[in-house]
PDB file of C-alpha atoms in Angstrom:
ATOM      1  CA  MET A   1     -25.325 -33.095 -38.190  1.00  0.00           C
ATOM      2  CA  LEU A   2     -27.311 -35.760 -36.243  1.00  0.00           C
ATOM      3  CA  ARG A   3     -28.239 -39.389 -37.234  1.00  0.00           C
ATOM      4  CA  ILE A   4     -31.915 -40.222 -36.251  1.00  0.00           C
ATOM      5  CA  VAL A   5     -33.615 -43.246 -36.496  1.00  0.00           C
ATOM      6  CA  VAL A   6     -37.521 -43.491 -35.759  1.00  0.00           C
ATOM      7  CA  ALA A   7     -39.181 -47.009 -35.297  1.00  0.00           C
ATOM      8  CA  GLY A   8     -42.462 -48.200 -34.060  1.00  0.00           C
ATOM      9  CA  LEU A   9     -46.114 -47.515 -34.376  1.00  0.00           C
ATOM     10  CA  LYS A  10     -46.742 -43.613 -35.804  1.00  0.00           C
ATOM     11  CA  LYS A  11     -42.839 -43.634 -36.606  1.00  0.00           C
ATOM     12  CA  ASP A  12     -44.464 -40.946 -39.488  1.00  0.00           C
ATOM     13  CA  GLN A  13     -45.476 -38.792 -36.760  1.00  0.00           C
ATOM     14  CA  THR A  14     -42.018 -39.382 -34.909  1.00  0.00           C
ATOM     15  CA  GLU A  15     -40.253 -38.408 -38.158  1.00  0.00           C
ATOM     16  CA  ARG A  16     -42.533 -34.795 -38.533  1.00  0.00           C
ATOM     17  CA  ALA A  17     -41.209 -34.506 -34.963  1.00  0.00           C
ATOM     18  CA  VAL A  18     -37.698 -35.206 -34.592  1.00  0.00           C
ATOM     19  CA  LYS A  19     -37.444 -32.684 -38.169  1.00  0.00           C
ATOM     20  CA  GLN A  20     -39.884 -30.068 -36.881  1.00  0.00           C
ATOM     21  CA  ALA A  21     -37.403 -30.313 -33.442  1.00  0.00           C
ATOM     22  CA  GLY A  22     -33.901 -30.455 -35.203  1.00  0.00           C
ATOM     23  CA  GLY A  23     -34.627 -28.484 -38.749  1.00  0.00           C
ATOM     24  CA  ASP A  24     -31.180 -28.707 -40.462  1.00  0.00           C
ATOM     25  CA  LYS A  25     -29.713 -29.897 -37.991  1.00  0.00           C
ATOM     26  CA  VAL A  26     -30.612 -33.637 -38.096  1.00  0.00           C
ATOM     27  CA  THR A  27     -31.145 -36.261 -40.698  1.00  0.00           C
ATOM     28  CA  VAL A  28     -34.155 -38.575 -39.634  1.00  0.00           C
ATOM     29  CA  THR A  29     -35.339 -41.964 -41.330  1.00  0.00           C
ATOM     30  CA  ALA A  30     -38.145 -44.010 -40.395  1.00  0.00           C
ATOM     31  CA  THR A  31     -37.660 -47.672 -40.777  1.00  0.00           C
ATOM     32  CA  SER A  32     -38.464 -51.268 -38.592  1.00  0.00           C
ATOM     33  CA  ASP A  33     -36.895 -50.989 -35.074  1.00  0.00           C
ATOM     34  CA  PHE A  34     -34.822 -54.174 -36.400  1.00  0.00           C
ATOM     35  CA  ASP A  35     -32.923 -52.042 -39.459  1.00  0.00           C
ATOM     36  CA  ALA A  36     -32.708 -48.834 -37.017  1.00  0.00           C
ATOM     37  CA  ALA A  37     -31.222 -50.786 -34.664  1.00  0.00           C
ATOM     38  CA  LYS A  38     -28.488 -52.326 -36.813  1.00  0.00           C
ATOM     39  CA  LYS A  39     -27.852 -48.874 -37.868  1.00  0.00           C
ATOM     40  CA  VAL A  40     -27.030 -47.476 -34.448  1.00  0.00           C
ATOM     41  CA  LYS A  41     -24.614 -50.547 -34.100  1.00  0.00           C
ATOM     42  CA  ALA A  42     -23.140 -49.691 -37.240  1.00  0.00           C
ATOM     43  CA  GLY A  43     -22.692 -47.136 -36.823  1.00  0.00           C
ATOM     44  CA  GLN A  44     -25.086 -45.362 -39.674  1.00  0.00           C
ATOM     45  CA  ALA A  45     -27.087 -43.495 -37.518  1.00  0.00           C
ATOM     46  CA  ASP A  46     -26.494 -41.829 -34.106  1.00  0.00           C
ATOM     47  CA  TYR A  47     -29.331 -42.024 -31.851  1.00  0.00           C
ATOM     48  CA  TYR A  48     -32.435 -44.059 -32.092  1.00  0.00           C
ATOM     49  CA  LEU A  49     -35.942 -42.988 -30.969  1.00  0.00           C
ATOM     50  CA  GLY A  50     -39.270 -45.857 -30.632  1.00  0.00           C
ATOM     51  CA  ALA A  51     -42.647 -45.430 -29.968  1.00  0.00           C
ATOM     52  CA  CYS A  52     -45.367 -48.317 -28.316  1.00  0.00           C
ATOM     53  CA  ASN A  53     -48.810 -47.806 -26.618  1.00  0.00           C
ATOM     54  CA  SER A  54     -46.789 -48.393 -23.486  1.00  0.00           C
ATOM     55  CA  GLY A  55     -43.616 -46.588 -23.885  1.00  0.00           C
ATOM     56  CA  GLY A  56     -41.746 -49.385 -22.950  1.00  0.00           C
ATOM     57  CA  GLY A  57     -41.656 -52.366 -24.360  1.00  0.00           C
ATOM     58  CA  ALA A  58     -41.609 -52.692 -28.141  1.00  0.00           C
ATOM     59  CA  ALA A  59     -40.721 -48.978 -28.362  1.00  0.00           C
ATOM     60  CA  LEU A  60     -37.179 -50.419 -27.080  1.00  0.00           C
ATOM     61  CA  SER A  61     -37.485 -54.224 -27.200  1.00  0.00           C
ATOM     62  CA  ILE A  62     -35.660 -54.770 -30.529  1.00  0.00           C
ATOM     63  CA  ALA A  63     -33.393 -52.239 -29.766  1.00  0.00           C
ATOM     64  CA  ILE A  64     -32.425 -53.704 -26.513  1.00  0.00           C
ATOM     65  CA  GLY A  65     -31.331 -56.689 -27.923  1.00  0.00           C
ATOM     66  CA  ILE A  66     -29.237 -54.853 -29.737  1.00  0.00           C
ATOM     67  CA  LEU A  67     -27.785 -52.543 -28.458  1.00  0.00           C
ATOM     68  CA  GLY A  68     -27.872 -53.326 -25.151  1.00  0.00           C
ATOM     69  CA  TYR A  69     -30.097 -52.524 -22.395  1.00  0.00           C
ATOM     70  CA  SER A  70     -27.847 -50.164 -20.836  1.00  0.00           C
ATOM     71  CA  ASN A  71     -27.569 -48.151 -24.205  1.00  0.00           C
ATOM     72  CA  CYS A  72     -32.007 -47.701 -24.187  1.00  0.00           C
ATOM     73  CA  SER A  73     -34.073 -45.603 -21.767  1.00  0.00           C
ATOM     74  CA  THR A  74     -37.836 -44.947 -21.814  1.00  0.00           C
ATOM     75  CA  VAL A  75     -38.303 -40.906 -21.417  1.00  0.00           C
ATOM     76  CA  ALA A  76     -42.394 -41.473 -21.283  1.00  0.00           C
ATOM     77  CA  LYS A  77     -44.796 -44.173 -20.479  1.00  0.00           C
ATOM     78  CA  ASN A  78     -48.601 -44.729 -21.453  1.00  0.00           C
ATOM     79  CA  GLY A  79     -50.401 -42.464 -18.898  1.00  0.00           C
ATOM     80  CA  GLY A  80     -47.001 -40.261 -17.749  1.00  0.00           C
ATOM     81  CA  LYS A  81     -45.219 -37.354 -19.427  1.00  0.00           C
ATOM     82  CA  PRO A  82     -41.500 -36.859 -20.316  1.00  0.00           C
ATOM     83  CA  ASP A  83     -38.926 -34.266 -18.467  1.00  0.00           C
ATOM     84  CA  ALA A  84     -36.965 -32.387 -19.757  1.00  0.00           C
ATOM     85  CA  GLN A  85     -34.321 -32.765 -16.747  1.00  0.00           C
ATOM     86  CA  THR A  86     -34.499 -36.202 -16.598  1.00  0.00           C
ATOM     87  CA  ILE A  87     -33.845 -36.770 -20.941  1.00  0.00           C
ATOM     88  CA  ASP A  88     -30.347 -34.463 -20.197  1.00  0.00           C
ATOM     89  CA  LYS A  89     -29.521 -36.614 -18.133  1.00  0.00           C
ATOM     90  CA  LEU A  90     -30.402 -39.570 -19.744  1.00  0.00           C
ATOM     91  CA  VAL A  91     -28.580 -38.344 -22.619  1.00  0.00           C
ATOM     92  CA  GLN A  92     -25.575 -36.924 -20.712  1.00  0.00           C
ATOM     93  CA  ASP A  93     -25.399 -40.804 -19.434  1.00  0.00           C
ATOM     94  CA  GLY A  94     -24.804 -41.637 -22.908  1.00  0.00           C
ATOM     95  CA  LYS A  95     -28.231 -43.694 -24.076  1.00  0.00           C
ATOM     96  CA  ILE A  96     -28.998 -43.742 -27.548  1.00  0.00           C
ATOM     97  CA  ALA A  97     -32.197 -45.113 -27.854  1.00  0.00           C
ATOM     98  CA  PHE A  98     -34.720 -43.727 -26.477  1.00  0.00           C
ATOM     99  CA  GLY A  99     -38.428 -44.951 -26.059  1.00  0.00           C
ATOM    100  CA  MET A 100     -41.596 -43.262 -25.596  1.00  0.00           C
ATOM    101  CA  SER A 101     -45.271 -43.723 -25.855  1.00  0.00           C
ATOM    102  CA  VAL A 102     -47.419 -42.969 -28.689  1.00  0.00           C
ATOM    103  CA  GLU A 103     -48.957 -40.432 -26.489  1.00  0.00           C
ATOM    104  CA  ASN A 104     -46.597 -38.404 -25.778  1.00  0.00           C
ATOM    105  CA  ILE A 105     -44.252 -38.249 -29.297  1.00  0.00           C
ATOM    106  CA  GLU A 106     -45.167 -35.062 -29.793  1.00  0.00           C
ATOM    107  CA  THR A 107     -43.761 -34.041 -26.295  1.00  0.00           C
ATOM    108  CA  ALA A 108     -41.198 -35.634 -25.991  1.00  0.00           C
ATOM    109  CA  THR A 109     -39.569 -35.849 -29.115  1.00  0.00           C
ATOM    110  CA  PRO A 110     -38.550 -32.211 -29.112  1.00  0.00           C
ATOM    111  CA  MET A 111     -37.333 -33.044 -25.704  1.00  0.00           C
ATOM    112  CA  ILE A 112     -35.191 -35.561 -26.536  1.00  0.00           C
ATOM    113  CA  ILE A 113     -33.941 -33.354 -29.609  1.00  0.00           C
ATOM    114  CA  GLN A 114     -33.384 -30.517 -27.858  1.00  0.00           C
ATOM    115  CA  SER A 115     -31.105 -32.190 -25.503  1.00  0.00           C
ATOM    116  CA  LEU A 116     -28.937 -33.974 -27.959  1.00  0.00           C
ATOM    117  CA  LEU A 117     -28.414 -30.841 -29.720  1.00  0.00           C
ATOM    118  CA  LYS A 118     -27.360 -29.747 -26.619  1.00  0.00           C
ATOM    119  CA  LYS A 119     -24.931 -32.312 -25.833  1.00  0.00           C
ATOM    120  CA  HIS A 120     -22.682 -32.549 -29.376  1.00  0.00           C
ATOM    121  CA  THR A 121     -22.234 -28.429 -29.908  1.00  0.00           C
ATOM    122  CA  LEU A 122     -20.725 -27.851 -26.105  1.00  0.00           C
TER     123      LEU A 122
END
C-alpha cells in the first residue's frame, strides 16, 4: 500500500483525486506542506503531492527545502497540461514529491497515482 500525503491549495480536492485513482491500494493524508514533507523524510509517507496557483512555487517550496531539489518535480504548471509519459519518467527516476497547479489537480493526480502504482507492482 502506498502512503501519500497531500498539501497546498485545494488539498481536499487532491485528497479525493488520490482516493479515487488509487482505491484500496493507497492511503492518503491531507496536511500542511511542512508536515507532509517531514512525513516523507521520516519514512512515514512514501510520496508528496502539492498544489498551488502556478504549480511550481508554493506547491513544492517546502518539499524542496526538506526533501531536496533532486527529489521533487513540477508535473503541471498553470496554463500547461500534465503528460503521462513525462510523469512515468519522473517516477522511474525516483522523484518523491510532485507539484501541480490547482487547475490540473483532476488530470495530473490520477496520472501520478497510476504511475506510482505501476512502479510498485513491477
